[in-house]
CSV table of C-alpha atoms in Angstrom, one decimal:
chain,number,residue,atom,x,y,z
A,4,MET,CA,-57.8,-5.9,-2.3
A,5,SER,CA,-53.8,-5.3,-2.9
A,6,GLU,CA,-51.7,-8.2,-2.6
A,7,PHE,CA,-48.6,-7.2,-0.1
A,8,PRO,CA,-45.8,-9.0,-0.9
A,9,THR,CA,-45.0,-12.6,1.3
A,10,VAL,CA,-41.0,-11.8,0.6
A,11,ARG,CA,-39.7,-9.0,2.9
A,12,PRO,CA,-36.2,-8.9,2.2
A,13,ARG,CA,-36.6,-6.1,5.2
A,14,ARG,CA,-36.6,-8.7,7.5
A,15,LEU,CA,-32.9,-9.1,7.8
A,16,ARG,CA,-32.4,-5.4,8.2
A,17,GLY,CA,-34.3,-4.3,11.1
A,18,THR,CA,-31.9,-4.1,13.4
A,19,ALA,CA,-28.3,-3.1,13.7
A,20,ALA,CA,-28.4,-6.7,15.7
A,21,MET,CA,-29.5,-8.2,12.9
A,22,ARG,CA,-27.6,-6.5,9.8
A,23,ARG,CA,-24.6,-8.0,11.8
A,24,MET,CA,-26.0,-11.6,11.7
A,25,VAL,CA,-26.6,-12.0,8.1
A,26,ALA,CA,-23.4,-9.3,7.1
A,27,GLU,CA,-21.9,-11.2,4.3
A,28,THR,CA,-18.6,-9.0,4.7
A,29,ARG,CA,-16.5,-8.7,7.9
A,30,LEU,CA,-13.6,-6.3,8.3
A,31,HIS,CA,-10.9,-7.8,10.9
A,32,PRO,CA,-7.9,-6.2,12.5
A,33,ALA,CA,-5.4,-8.3,10.8
A,34,ASP,CA,-7.0,-7.4,7.0
A,35,LEU,CA,-4.9,-4.0,8.0
A,36,ILE,CA,-1.4,-2.8,6.9
A,37,LEU,CA,-0.5,0.5,7.6
A,38,PRO,CA,2.1,2.5,4.9
A,39,ALA,CA,4.6,4.8,7.2
A,40,PHE,CA,6.2,7.1,5.9
A,41,VAL,CA,10.1,8.0,7.6
A,42,ARG,CA,11.9,11.3,7.4
A,43,GLU,CA,15.8,11.3,7.3
A,44,GLY,CA,16.6,14.5,10.3
A,45,VAL,CA,13.6,15.6,11.7
A,46,ALA,CA,13.5,15.1,15.6
A,47,GLU,CA,9.5,15.4,15.6
A,48,PRO,CA,6.6,14.1,12.4
A,49,VAL,CA,6.6,16.8,10.0
A,50,PRO,CA,2.8,17.1,8.8
A,51,VAL,CA,1.7,15.7,5.7
A,52,GLY,CA,-0.7,18.9,4.1
A,53,SER,CA,-2.7,16.7,1.9
A,54,MET,CA,-3.3,14.1,4.2
A,55,PRO,CA,-4.6,15.3,7.9
A,56,GLY,CA,-3.5,13.5,10.1
A,57,VAL,CA,-0.6,11.2,8.3
A,58,VAL,CA,3.0,12.7,9.2
A,59,GLN,CA,6.3,11.9,7.7
A,60,HIS,CA,7.9,9.9,11.0
A,61,SER,CA,11.2,11.0,12.7
A,62,ARG,CA,12.5,7.5,13.9
A,63,ASP,CA,11.5,8.3,17.3
A,64,SER,CA,7.5,8.3,16.4
A,65,ILE,CA,7.7,6.0,13.9
A,66,ARG,CA,8.7,3.1,16.8
A,67,LYS,CA,6.0,4.3,18.5
A,68,ALA,CA,3.5,3.7,15.4
A,69,ALA,CA,4.7,0.3,14.8
A,70,VAL,CA,4.0,-0.4,18.7
A,71,GLU,CA,0.4,1.3,18.4
A,72,ALA,CA,0.0,-0.9,15.0
A,73,ALA,CA,0.5,-3.6,16.7
A,74,GLU,CA,-1.4,-3.3,20.0
A,75,ALA,CA,-4.1,-2.7,17.6
A,76,GLY,CA,-4.3,-6.1,15.9
A,77,LEU,CA,-2.4,-4.9,12.5
A,78,SER,CA,-0.9,-7.7,10.4
A,79,GLY,CA,1.8,-5.6,9.2
A,80,ILE,CA,3.3,-1.7,8.7
A,81,MET,CA,5.1,-1.0,5.3
A,82,LEU,CA,7.7,1.3,5.7
A,83,PHE,CA,8.7,4.5,2.9
A,84,GLY,CA,11.6,6.1,3.3
A,85,VAL,CA,12.0,10.1,2.8
A,86,PRO,CA,15.8,10.8,2.6
A,87,GLU,CA,17.2,14.8,2.8
A,88,GLU,CA,16.8,16.4,-0.2
A,89,GLY,CA,20.8,16.7,-1.1
A,90,LYS,CA,21.3,12.6,-0.6
A,91,LYS,CA,19.2,11.4,-3.7
A,92,ASP,CA,21.0,11.0,-6.9
A,93,ALA,CA,20.2,9.5,-10.2
A,94,VAL,CA,21.0,6.0,-9.2
A,95,GLY,CA,19.2,6.0,-5.9
A,96,THR,CA,22.3,5.5,-3.8
A,97,PRO,CA,20.3,5.9,-0.5
A,98,GLY,CA,18.3,2.9,-1.4
A,99,THR,CA,21.4,0.8,-1.7
A,100,ASP,CA,23.3,2.6,1.5
A,101,PRO,CA,22.8,0.2,4.9
A,102,ASP,CA,22.5,3.7,6.9
A,103,GLY,CA,20.0,4.9,4.2
A,104,ILE,CA,16.6,6.3,5.8
A,105,LEU,CA,14.9,3.3,5.3
A,106,GLN,CA,17.0,0.4,6.3
A,107,VAL,CA,17.7,2.6,9.6
A,108,ALA,CA,14.1,2.7,10.1
A,109,LEU,CA,13.2,-1.1,8.9
A,110,ARG,CA,16.2,-1.9,12.0
A,111,ASP,CA,14.6,0.2,14.2
A,112,VAL,CA,10.7,-1.3,13.9
A,113,ARG,CA,12.3,-4.9,13.9
A,114,ALA,CA,14.0,-3.7,16.5
A,115,GLU,CA,10.6,-2.2,18.7
A,116,VAL,CA,8.0,-4.9,18.3
A,117,GLY,CA,9.8,-8.1,16.6
A,118,ASP,CA,7.5,-10.6,15.2
A,119,ALA,CA,4.6,-8.8,16.2
A,120,LEU,CA,4.1,-7.3,13.0
A,121,VAL,CA,4.9,-8.4,9.2
A,122,VAL,CA,7.4,-5.6,9.1
A,123,MET,CA,7.3,-4.5,5.2
A,124,SER,CA,10.0,-2.0,2.7
A,125,ASP,CA,8.6,0.0,0.0
A,126,LEU,CA,11.6,-1.6,-3.0
A,127,CYS,CA,11.4,1.1,-5.5
A,128,LEU,CA,13.9,4.1,-6.7
A,129,ASP,CA,11.1,6.9,-7.0
A,130,GLU,CA,11.8,8.2,-3.3
A,131,VAL,CA,15.1,8.3,-3.3
A,132,THR,CA,16.4,9.6,-7.3
A,133,ASP,CA,16.5,12.8,-8.1
A,134,HIS,CA,14.5,12.7,-10.8
A,135,GLY,CA,12.1,10.6,-9.1
A,136,HIS,CA,11.4,7.9,-11.1
A,137,CYS,CA,11.0,4.6,-10.0
A,138,GLY,CA,14.4,3.1,-12.2
A,139,VAL,CA,17.8,4.3,-13.6
A,140,LEU,CA,17.3,6.6,-16.6
A,141,ASP,CA,19.4,5.8,-20.1
A,142,ALA,CA,21.1,8.0,-21.7
A,143,ALA,CA,17.6,9.3,-23.8
A,144,GLY,CA,16.2,9.6,-20.3
A,145,ASN,CA,13.8,6.5,-20.6
A,146,VAL,CA,13.7,4.1,-18.0
A,147,ASP,CA,15.9,1.6,-18.3
A,148,ASN,CA,14.2,-1.8,-17.5
A,149,ASP,CA,17.0,-4.1,-16.7
A,150,ALA,CA,19.5,-1.7,-15.5
A,151,THR,CA,16.5,-1.0,-12.8
A,152,LEU,CA,16.4,-4.5,-11.8
A,153,GLU,CA,19.9,-4.7,-10.7
A,154,ARG,CA,19.4,-2.3,-8.3
A,155,TYR,CA,16.2,-3.5,-7.0
A,156,ALA,CA,18.3,-6.8,-6.5
A,157,GLU,CA,20.7,-4.9,-4.6
A,158,MET,CA,18.6,-2.9,-2.7
A,159,ALA,CA,16.4,-6.4,-1.8
A,160,VAL,CA,19.1,-7.4,-0.2
A,161,VAL,CA,20.1,-4.7,2.1
A,162,GLN,CA,16.5,-4.1,3.3
A,163,ALA,CA,16.3,-7.8,3.8
A,164,SER,CA,19.5,-7.5,5.9
A,165,ALA,CA,18.0,-4.5,7.8
A,166,GLY,CA,15.0,-6.8,9.0
A,167,ALA,CA,12.0,-6.8,6.6
A,168,HIS,CA,9.9,-10.0,6.7
A,169,MET,CA,8.7,-8.7,3.3
A,170,LEU,CA,9.4,-6.3,0.9
A,171,GLY,CA,7.1,-4.5,-1.8
A,172,PRO,CA,8.5,-4.4,-5.4
A,173,SER,CA,6.8,-1.3,-6.8
A,174,GLY,CA,8.3,0.1,-9.8
A,175,MET,CA,6.3,-2.4,-12.3
A,176,MET,CA,9.3,-3.5,-13.8
A,177,ASP,CA,8.8,-6.4,-16.3
A,178,GLY,CA,10.6,-9.1,-14.5
A,179,GLN,CA,11.2,-7.4,-11.0
A,180,VAL,CA,9.8,-10.1,-9.1
A,181,GLY,CA,12.1,-12.8,-10.1
A,182,HIS,CA,15.0,-11.0,-10.3
A,183,VAL,CA,14.6,-10.1,-6.6
A,184,ARG,CA,13.4,-13.6,-5.6
A,185,ALA,CA,16.8,-14.4,-7.6
A,186,ALA,CA,18.6,-12.2,-5.6
A,187,LEU,CA,17.4,-12.7,-1.8
A,188,ASP,CA,17.8,-16.3,-2.2
A,189,ALA,CA,21.4,-16.1,-3.8
A,190,ALA,CA,22.2,-13.6,-0.5
A,191,GLY,CA,20.3,-16.6,2.0
A,192,PHE,CA,16.8,-14.6,2.0
A,193,GLN,CA,14.7,-17.1,0.8
A,194,ASP,CA,12.4,-16.8,4.1
A,195,VAL,CA,12.1,-13.2,3.0
A,196,GLY,CA,8.9,-12.8,1.3
A,197,LEU,CA,7.3,-10.3,-1.5
A,198,MET,CA,4.4,-8.8,-2.3
A,199,ALA,CA,3.9,-7.9,-5.4
A,200,TYR,CA,2.5,-4.5,-7.1
A,201,THR,CA,1.5,-7.4,-9.5
A,202,VAL,CA,-1.5,-4.4,-10.5
A,203,LYS,CA,-0.2,-0.6,-10.4
A,204,TYR,CA,-1.8,1.9,-12.4
A,205,ALA,CA,-0.9,5.2,-14.2
A,206,SER,CA,-3.2,6.9,-11.8
A,207,ALA,CA,-4.3,10.9,-10.7
A,208,PHE,CA,-4.5,9.6,-7.4
A,209,TYR,CA,-1.1,9.5,-6.2
A,210,GLY,CA,-0.5,13.5,-5.8
A,211,PRO,CA,-0.7,13.1,-2.1
A,212,PHE,CA,1.6,10.4,-1.8
A,213,ARG,CA,4.5,12.6,-3.7
A,214,GLU,CA,4.2,15.3,-1.3
A,215,ALA,CA,4.7,12.8,1.4
A,216,VAL,CA,7.9,11.3,0.0
A,217,ASN,CA,9.5,14.7,-0.9
A,218,SER,CA,9.5,13.0,-4.5
A,219,SER,CA,11.5,14.5,-7.2
A,220,LEU,CA,9.0,13.3,-10.5
A,221,VAL,CA,10.0,14.8,-13.7
A,222,GLY,CA,7.3,14.1,-16.4
A,223,ASP,CA,5.1,10.6,-15.9
A,224,ARG,CA,5.3,7.4,-15.1
A,225,ARG,CA,2.9,6.2,-18.3
A,226,THR,CA,5.9,4.0,-20.1
A,227,TYR,CA,6.2,1.5,-16.7
A,228,GLN,CA,3.1,1.9,-14.8
A,229,GLN,CA,-0.7,0.0,-16.0
A,230,ASP,CA,-2.7,2.2,-18.7
A,231,ALA,CA,-6.6,2.8,-16.9
A,232,PRO,CA,-8.5,1.2,-20.0
A,233,ASN,CA,-6.9,-2.1,-19.9
A,234,ALA,CA,-8.0,-4.6,-17.1
A,235,ARG,CA,-7.0,-7.9,-19.4
A,236,GLU,CA,-2.7,-6.9,-19.2
A,237,ALA,CA,-3.9,-7.2,-14.8
A,238,LEU,CA,-4.5,-10.8,-15.4
A,239,ARG,CA,-1.2,-11.1,-17.6
A,240,GLU,CA,0.7,-9.7,-14.8
A,241,LEU,CA,-1.1,-12.2,-12.1
A,242,GLU,CA,0.2,-14.9,-14.2
A,243,LEU,CA,3.6,-13.3,-14.7
A,244,ASP,CA,4.5,-12.4,-11.3
A,245,VAL,CA,2.6,-15.6,-9.4
A,246,ALA,CA,5.7,-17.8,-12.2
A,247,GLU,CA,8.2,-15.8,-10.5
A,248,GLY,CA,7.2,-16.4,-7.3
A,249,ALA,CA,5.3,-13.2,-5.5
A,250,ASP,CA,3.9,-14.7,-1.9
A,251,ILE,CA,0.8,-11.6,-2.5
A,252,VAL,CA,0.0,-9.8,-5.1
A,253,LEU,CA,-1.0,-5.9,-4.6
A,254,VAL,CA,-3.9,-4.0,-7.1
A,255,LYS,CA,-3.1,-0.1,-6.6
A,256,PRO,CA,-5.2,2.2,-6.3
A,257,GLY,CA,-8.0,0.8,-4.7
A,258,LEU,CA,-11.7,2.2,-5.5
A,259,PRO,CA,-11.3,3.3,-9.1
A,260,TYR,CA,-10.0,-0.2,-10.0
A,261,LEU,CA,-12.7,-2.8,-7.6
A,262,ASP,CA,-13.3,-4.4,-11.1
A,263,VAL,CA,-9.5,-5.1,-11.5
A,264,LEU,CA,-9.5,-6.1,-7.9
A,265,ARG,CA,-12.3,-8.9,-8.4
A,266,GLY,CA,-10.9,-10.2,-11.2
A,267,ILE,CA,-7.6,-10.8,-9.6
A,268,ALA,CA,-9.3,-12.2,-6.7
A,269,ASP,CA,-10.8,-15.1,-8.7
A,270,ALA,CA,-8.3,-15.5,-10.2
A,271,SER,CA,-5.0,-15.6,-7.7
A,272,PRO,CA,-3.4,-18.5,-6.5
A,273,VAL,CA,-1.9,-16.3,-3.8
A,274,PRO,CA,-3.5,-14.4,-1.6
A,275,VAL,CA,-4.2,-10.5,-2.7
A,276,ALA,CA,-4.0,-6.9,-1.1
A,277,ALA,CA,-5.1,-3.6,-2.0
A,278,TYR,CA,-4.2,-0.5,-1.8
A,279,GLN,CA,-6.1,2.4,-0.5
A,280,ILE,CA,-4.3,5.1,-1.8
A,281,SER,CA,-3.3,8.5,-0.9
A,282,GLY,CA,-5.5,10.6,-3.0
A,283,GLU,CA,-8.8,8.2,-2.0
A,284,TYR,CA,-7.6,8.7,1.4
A,285,ALA,CA,-7.4,12.8,1.1
A,286,MET,CA,-11.0,12.8,-0.5
A,287,VAL,CA,-12.8,11.3,2.0
A,288,GLU,CA,-10.9,13.9,4.9
A,289,ALA,CA,-11.2,16.5,2.6
A,290,ALA,CA,-15.3,16.0,2.0
A,291,ALA,CA,-15.3,15.2,6.0
A,292,GLU,CA,-13.5,18.2,6.7
A,293,ARG,CA,-16.4,20.5,5.1
A,294,GLY,CA,-18.7,18.5,6.6
A,295,TRP,CA,-20.4,16.7,3.3
A,296,VAL,CA,-19.5,12.9,4.0
A,297,ASP,CA,-20.0,10.9,7.9
A,298,ARG,CA,-15.8,10.4,7.9
A,299,GLU,CA,-16.1,7.5,9.5
A,300,ARG,CA,-18.7,5.8,7.7
A,301,ALA,CA,-16.9,6.8,4.8
A,302,ILE,CA,-14.5,4.9,5.7
A,303,GLU,CA,-16.3,1.6,6.7
A,304,GLU,CA,-17.8,1.8,3.5
A,305,THR,CA,-14.8,2.0,1.2
A,306,LEU,CA,-12.4,-0.6,3.3
A,307,THR,CA,-15.8,-2.8,2.7
A,308,ALA,CA,-15.8,-2.1,-1.0
A,309,PHE,CA,-12.0,-3.6,-0.7
A,310,LYS,CA,-12.9,-6.8,0.9
A,311,ARG,CA,-16.5,-7.5,-0.8
A,312,ALA,CA,-14.4,-7.1,-4.2
A,313,GLY,CA,-12.0,-9.8,-2.8
A,314,ALA,CA,-9.3,-8.2,-1.5
A,315,ASP,CA,-7.5,-10.4,1.8
A,316,LEU,CA,-5.4,-7.3,3.0
A,317,ILE,CA,-5.7,-3.6,2.6
A,318,LEU,CA,-3.2,-1.6,3.0
A,319,THR,CA,-5.1,2.2,4.5
A,320,TYR,CA,-3.5,5.2,6.4
A,321,TRP,CA,-6.6,4.8,8.6
A,322,ALA,CA,-5.7,1.1,9.4
A,323,THR,CA,-4.6,1.7,13.4
A,324,GLU,CA,-7.8,4.2,14.1
A,325,PHE,CA,-10.2,1.8,12.1
A,326,ALA,CA,-8.7,-1.2,13.7
A,327,GLY,CA,-9.0,0.5,17.2
A,328,ARG,CA,-12.9,0.7,16.0
A,329,LEU,CA,-13.6,-2.9,15.1
A,330,ARG,CA,-11.8,-4.2,18.8
A,331,SER,CA,-13.8,-1.6,20.7
A,332,GLY,CA,-17.0,-2.5,18.7
A,333,THR,CA,-17.9,1.1,17.2
């Protein structure tokens, strides 16, 4: 007589209610942050071709998107400004102009939602420079780390003045968190937080984002963003950013770096965010359009992977949509 198993893990998988009861990882709308693009000089939203469902917002539509995000229960919205092409220059002047599109959008969104969302802003030069790099270039065409820090400090004060609750220094300059923190404190913005892009790899998955911000990039960013084979240096970056005053640390991209995310989550004394970037989004949308994957299940599975790997917060272009599904129980 053959022996049958007495230990049967399948007992806990038999029904949806049973699976829900024993789920080890749970997603909540407040785990999610919506990245959103605001384009100067447009009256209507402009679709981003490589990111189906994502748009470059007008000033009116970003207000509506922020209200929808708040009503869906999201914790925050991260704004990226897209200036008119002729306004970009070598030092990213629109980034420190109080009337630059990002600062205008910050004021618009704060006026619309107040403190119902954590209103965040990208603190980087890549969207506002004519060369598309995240910093100021020296005479040889290389990104000058310390000259860039001075620009970041100026940008931080302008963004805080426009109403941002939290800034996202994303350029991967050495010392950026400490330099920005000192500038904010000196200007009286001690309560403005920093979500440090602590781990940001030079990735092939940023392509659609560059369309979304009308990037002018010439060359690549390998001299300042991290190299894909390296994980240990991410922990070094974590130690530095926390010491410099980071309130939240972020890992970007997401899915290709879940091992790094897990390591950061295990070591971090502050909350950890993961950014599900444009290329990750575009792959699922493209495959779903062709019927190759179940779109809704793929979205849920990828977001669950971030949470399971240790992310407290997830930046995703599906944030409002998925929060609605969570709230409706679907």
